[in-house]
PDB file of C-alpha atoms in Angstrom:
ATOM      1  CA  SER U   1      27.280  -1.073  24.618  1.00 79.00           C
ATOM      2  CA  TYR U   2      24.050   0.901  25.008  1.00 73.00           C
ATOM      3  CA  TYR U   3      22.063  -1.696  23.071  1.00 76.00           C
ATOM      4  CA  ARG U   4      23.634  -4.540  25.041  1.00 77.00           C
ATOM      5  CA  ARG U   5      22.588  -2.879  28.313  1.00 80.00           C
ATOM      6  CA  LEU U   6      19.055  -2.549  26.996  1.00 75.00           C
ATOM      7  CA  LEU U   7      19.029  -6.208  26.010  1.00 69.00           C
ATOM      8  CA  ARG U   8      20.196  -7.267  29.460  1.00 77.00           C
ATOM      9  CA  ALA U   9      17.179  -5.475  30.879  1.00 83.00           C
ATOM     10  CA  ASN U  10      14.828  -6.737  28.170  1.00 74.00           C
ATOM     11  CA  PRO U  11      16.179  -9.419  25.812  1.00 70.00           C
ATOM     12  CA  ARG U  12      13.292  -8.821  23.373  1.00 69.00           C
ATOM     13  CA  ASP U  13      13.618  -5.027  23.086  1.00 69.00           C
ATOM     14  CA  PRO U  14      12.928  -4.460  19.357  1.00 71.00           C
ATOM     15  CA  HIS U  15      14.766  -1.127  19.245  1.00 72.00           C
ATOM     16  CA  ALA U  16      17.924  -2.609  20.756  1.00 74.00           C
ATOM     17  CA  LEU U  17      17.761  -5.671  18.498  1.00 73.00           C
ATOM     18  CA  ALA U  18      17.222  -3.551  15.398  1.00 74.00           C
ATOM     19  CA  GLY U  19      20.012  -1.203  16.472  1.00 74.00           C
ATOM     20  CA  ILE U  20      22.506  -4.018  16.844  1.00 72.00           C
ATOM     21  CA  LEU U  21      21.510  -5.453  13.473  1.00 73.00           C
ATOM     22  CA  ALA U  22      21.882  -2.032  11.860  1.00 72.00           C
ATOM     23  CA  LEU U  23      25.334  -1.539  13.378  1.00 69.00           C
ATOM     24  CA  ARG U  24      26.476  -4.967  12.265  1.00 67.00           C
ATOM     25  CA  GLY U  25      24.649  -4.722   8.946  1.00 61.00           C
ATOM     26  CA  GLN U  26      27.694  -4.586   6.711  1.00 64.00           C
ATOM     27  CA  GLN U  27      29.461  -7.311   8.688  1.00 68.00           C
ATOM     28  CA  ILE U  28      26.622  -9.849   8.631  1.00 73.00           C
ATOM     29  CA  ASP U  29      25.589 -11.870   5.604  1.00 77.00           C
ATOM     30  CA  PRO U  30      22.425 -10.148   4.268  1.00 77.00           C
ATOM     31  CA  VAL U  31      20.475 -13.408   4.128  1.00 79.00           C
ATOM     32  CA  ARG U  32      21.402 -14.187   7.715  1.00 79.00           C
ATOM     33  CA  ALA U  33      20.439 -10.683   8.861  1.00 79.00           C
ATOM     34  CA  GLU U  34      17.126 -10.936   7.012  1.00 83.00           C
ATOM     35  CA  SER U  35      16.437 -14.302   8.628  1.00 84.00           C
ATOM     36  CA  ARG U  36      17.208 -12.898  12.086  1.00 81.00           C
ATOM     37  CA  VAL U  37      14.822  -9.961  11.619  1.00 83.00           C
ATOM     38  CA  LYS U  38      12.059 -12.256  10.322  1.00 90.00           C
ATOM     39  CA  THR U  39      12.510 -14.496  13.351  1.00 84.00           C
ATOM     40  CA  LEU U  40      12.148 -11.491  15.649  1.00 80.00           C
ATOM     41  CA  LEU U  41       9.053 -10.348  13.775  1.00 87.00           C
ATOM     42  CA  VAL U  42       7.351 -13.699  14.414  1.00 88.00           C
ATOM     43  CA  SER U  43       7.055 -12.805  18.093  1.00 84.00           C
ATOM     44  CA  ASP U  44       6.303  -9.112  17.454  1.00 85.00           C
ATOM     45  CA  PRO U  45       4.863  -8.677  13.920  1.00 83.00           C
ATOM     46  CA  GLY U  46       3.820  -5.071  14.525  1.00 83.00           C
ATOM     47  CA  ALA U  47       7.243  -3.878  15.680  1.00 88.00           C
ATOM     48  CA  ASP U  48       7.735  -0.789  13.542  1.00 91.00           C
ATOM     49  CA  VAL U  49      11.489  -0.675  13.980  1.00 90.00           C
ATOM     50  CA  LEU U  50      11.888  -4.335  13.034  1.00 90.00           C
ATOM     51  CA  ASN U  51       9.811  -3.864   9.879  1.00 93.00           C
ATOM     52  CA  PHE U  52      11.951  -0.826   9.051  1.00 94.00           C
ATOM     53  CA  THR U  53      15.100  -2.884   9.609  1.00 90.00           C
ATOM     54  CA  LEU U  54      13.727  -5.636   7.381  1.00 92.00           C
ATOM     55  CA  GLY U  55      13.000  -3.028   4.714  1.00 95.00           C
ATOM     56  CA  ASN U  56      16.579  -1.825   4.959  1.00 91.00           C
ATOM     57  CA  GLU U  57      17.842  -5.392   4.530  1.00 89.00           C
ATOM     58  CA  TYR U  58      15.690  -5.868   1.439  1.00 93.00           C
ATOM     59  CA  ALA U  59      16.841  -2.519   0.040  1.00 94.00           C
ATOM     60  CA  ARG U  60      20.455  -3.490   0.636  1.00 88.00           C
ATOM     61  CA  GLN U  61      19.803  -6.579  -1.481  1.00 91.00           C
ATOM     62  CA  GLY U  62      18.000  -4.589  -4.194  1.00 95.00           C
ATOM     63  CA  ARG U  63      14.682  -6.278  -3.395  1.00 96.00           C
ATOM     64  CA  TRP U  64      12.663  -3.090  -3.640  1.00 98.00           C
ATOM     65  CA  ALA U  65       9.136  -4.519  -3.824  1.00 98.00           C
ATOM     66  CA  GLU U  66       9.702  -6.379  -0.569  1.00 98.00           C
ATOM     67  CA  ALA U  67      11.387  -3.327   0.948  1.00 98.00           C
ATOM     68  CA  GLN U  68       8.329  -1.248   0.030  1.00 98.00           C
ATOM     69  CA  GLN U  69       6.041  -3.686   1.847  1.00 97.00           C
ATOM     70  CA  ALA U  70       8.208  -3.676   4.964  1.00 96.00           C
ATOM     71  CA  TYR U  71       8.474   0.128   4.997  1.00 98.00           C
ATOM     72  CA  PHE U  72       4.705   0.364   4.568  1.00 98.00           C
ATOM     73  CA  LYS U  73       4.191  -1.880   7.612  1.00 96.00           C
ATOM     74  CA  ALA U  74       6.646   0.226   9.621  1.00 96.00           C
ATOM     75  CA  LEU U  75       4.886   3.462   8.656  1.00 98.00           C
ATOM     76  CA  SER U  76       1.473   1.951   9.394  1.00 96.00           C
ATOM     77  CA  ALA U  77       2.661   1.092  12.903  1.00 95.00           C
ATOM     78  CA  ASP U  78       4.208   4.548  13.442  1.00 96.00           C
ATOM     79  CA  PRO U  79       2.564   7.011  11.030  1.00 97.00           C
ATOM     80  CA  GLY U  80       4.429   9.961  12.540  1.00 97.00           C
ATOM     81  CA  ASN U  81       7.903   8.697  11.671  1.00 97.00           C
ATOM     82  CA  PRO U  82       9.489  10.791   8.900  1.00 98.00           C
ATOM     83  CA  ASP U  83      12.226   8.228   8.213  1.00 97.00           C
ATOM     84  CA  PHE U  84       9.692   5.484   7.592  1.00 97.00           C
ATOM     85  CA  ALA U  85       7.837   7.742   5.136  1.00 98.00           C
ATOM     86  CA  TYR U  86      11.077   8.733   3.391  1.00 98.00           C
ATOM     87  CA  ASN U  87      12.294   5.161   2.932  1.00 98.00           C
ATOM     88  CA  LEU U  88       8.854   4.174   1.677  1.00 98.00           C
ATOM     89  CA  ALA U  89       9.138   6.975  -0.906  1.00 98.00           C
ATOM     90  CA  VAL U  90      12.549   5.748  -2.051  1.00 98.00           C
ATOM     91  CA  SER U  91      11.260   2.192  -2.406  1.00 98.00           C
ATOM     92  CA  LEU U  92       8.219   3.387  -4.364  1.00 98.00           C
ATOM     93  CA  GLU U  93      10.515   5.147  -6.801  1.00 98.00           C
ATOM     94  CA  HIS U  94      12.539   1.990  -7.268  1.00 98.00           C
ATOM     95  CA  ILE U  95       9.441  -0.033  -8.155  1.00 98.00           C
ATOM     96  CA  GLY U  96       8.262   2.551 -10.679  1.00 98.00           C
ATOM     97  CA  LYS U  97       5.548   4.390  -8.739  1.00 98.00           C
ATOM     98  CA  PRO U  98       6.653   8.027  -8.917  1.00 97.00           C
ATOM     99  CA  LYS U  99       3.267   9.578  -8.044  1.00 97.00           C
ATOM    100  CA  LEU U 100       3.022   7.564  -4.828  1.00 98.00           C
ATOM    101  CA  ALA U 101       6.684   8.304  -4.113  1.00 98.00           C
ATOM    102  CA  LEU U 102       6.009  12.029  -4.482  1.00 98.00           C
ATOM    103  CA  GLU U 103       3.202  11.798  -1.915  1.00 98.00           C
ATOM    104  CA  GLN U 104       5.492   9.978   0.507  1.00 98.00           C
ATOM    105  CA  TYR U 105       8.358  12.440   0.077  1.00 98.00           C
ATOM    106  CA  ARG U 106       5.928  15.245   0.862  1.00 98.00           C
ATOM    107  CA  GLN U 107       4.644  13.353   3.885  1.00 98.00           C
ATOM    108  CA  ALA U 108       8.192  12.685   5.080  1.00 98.00           C
ATOM    109  CA  LEU U 109       9.053  16.380   4.832  1.00 98.00           C
ATOM    110  CA  ALA U 110       5.880  17.382   6.663  1.00 98.00           C
ATOM    111  CA  LEU U 111       6.580  14.859   9.419  1.00 98.00           C
ATOM    112  CA  ALA U 112      10.163  16.138   9.649  1.00 98.00           C
ATOM    113  CA  GLN U 113       8.735  19.442  10.905  1.00 97.00           C
ATOM    114  CA  GLN U 114       7.436  17.649  14.011  1.00 97.00           C
ATOM    115  CA  ARG U 115      10.096  14.986  14.549  1.00 96.00           C
ATOM    116  CA  SER U 116      13.799  15.085  13.693  1.00 96.00           C
ATOM    117  CA  PRO U 117      14.548  12.901  10.687  1.00 97.00           C
ATOM    118  CA  ASN U 118      17.701  11.010   9.830  1.00 93.00           C
ATOM    119  CA  PHE U 119      17.370  11.627   6.100  1.00 97.00           C
ATOM    120  CA  ASP U 120      18.746  14.555   4.110  1.00 97.00           C
ATOM    121  CA  GLN U 121      15.857  16.993   3.830  1.00 98.00           C
ATOM    122  CA  ALA U 122      17.522  18.903   0.974  1.00 98.00           C
ATOM    123  CA  ALA U 123      17.690  15.673  -1.033  1.00 97.00           C
ATOM    124  CA  ALA U 124      14.022  14.999  -0.292  1.00 98.00           C
ATOM    125  CA  HIS U 125      13.063  18.515  -1.431  1.00 98.00           C
ATOM    126  CA  LYS U 126      15.045  17.942  -4.624  1.00 97.00           C
ATOM    127  CA  ARG U 127      13.204  14.663  -5.299  1.00 97.00           C
ATOM    128  CA  VAL U 128       9.866  16.450  -4.771  1.00 98.00           C
ATOM    129  CA  GLN U 129      10.829  19.096  -7.331  1.00 97.00           C
ATOM    130  CA  GLU U 130      12.015  16.480  -9.816  1.00 97.00           C
ATOM    131  CA  LEU U 131       8.919  14.304  -9.452  1.00 97.00           C
ATOM    132  CA  ASP U 132       6.452  17.203  -9.438  1.00 94.00           C
ATOM    133  CA  HIS U 133       6.490  17.770 -13.186  1.00 82.00           C
TER     134      HIS U 133
END
């Protein structure tokens, strides 16, 4: 209901649109959700939250190279977001780039000291230890 109120005030609010897509994510066909996010990005290509949402859709489909690109765009638009850095790290691991993933996990943990993350910091610390060999 919160997102719907935001959309009544501003039908193009990227945070509200991304929030609704995230909430409905498991109920919507992944291809349809991806198409919807891409359509929204046409009018606002730098929307960090929409790029993050697109990355999540790609990840859900196992399309990790595309997810990595979307997460990179999201982090470029909001370099202080620990969740964007964390998801970028996960995607980098999936495409076989452990050294870059390690850097991103470290960045995500550093950013988490300044901004509350939504990821499990203990899991991120564990990945850092495992990759730092």
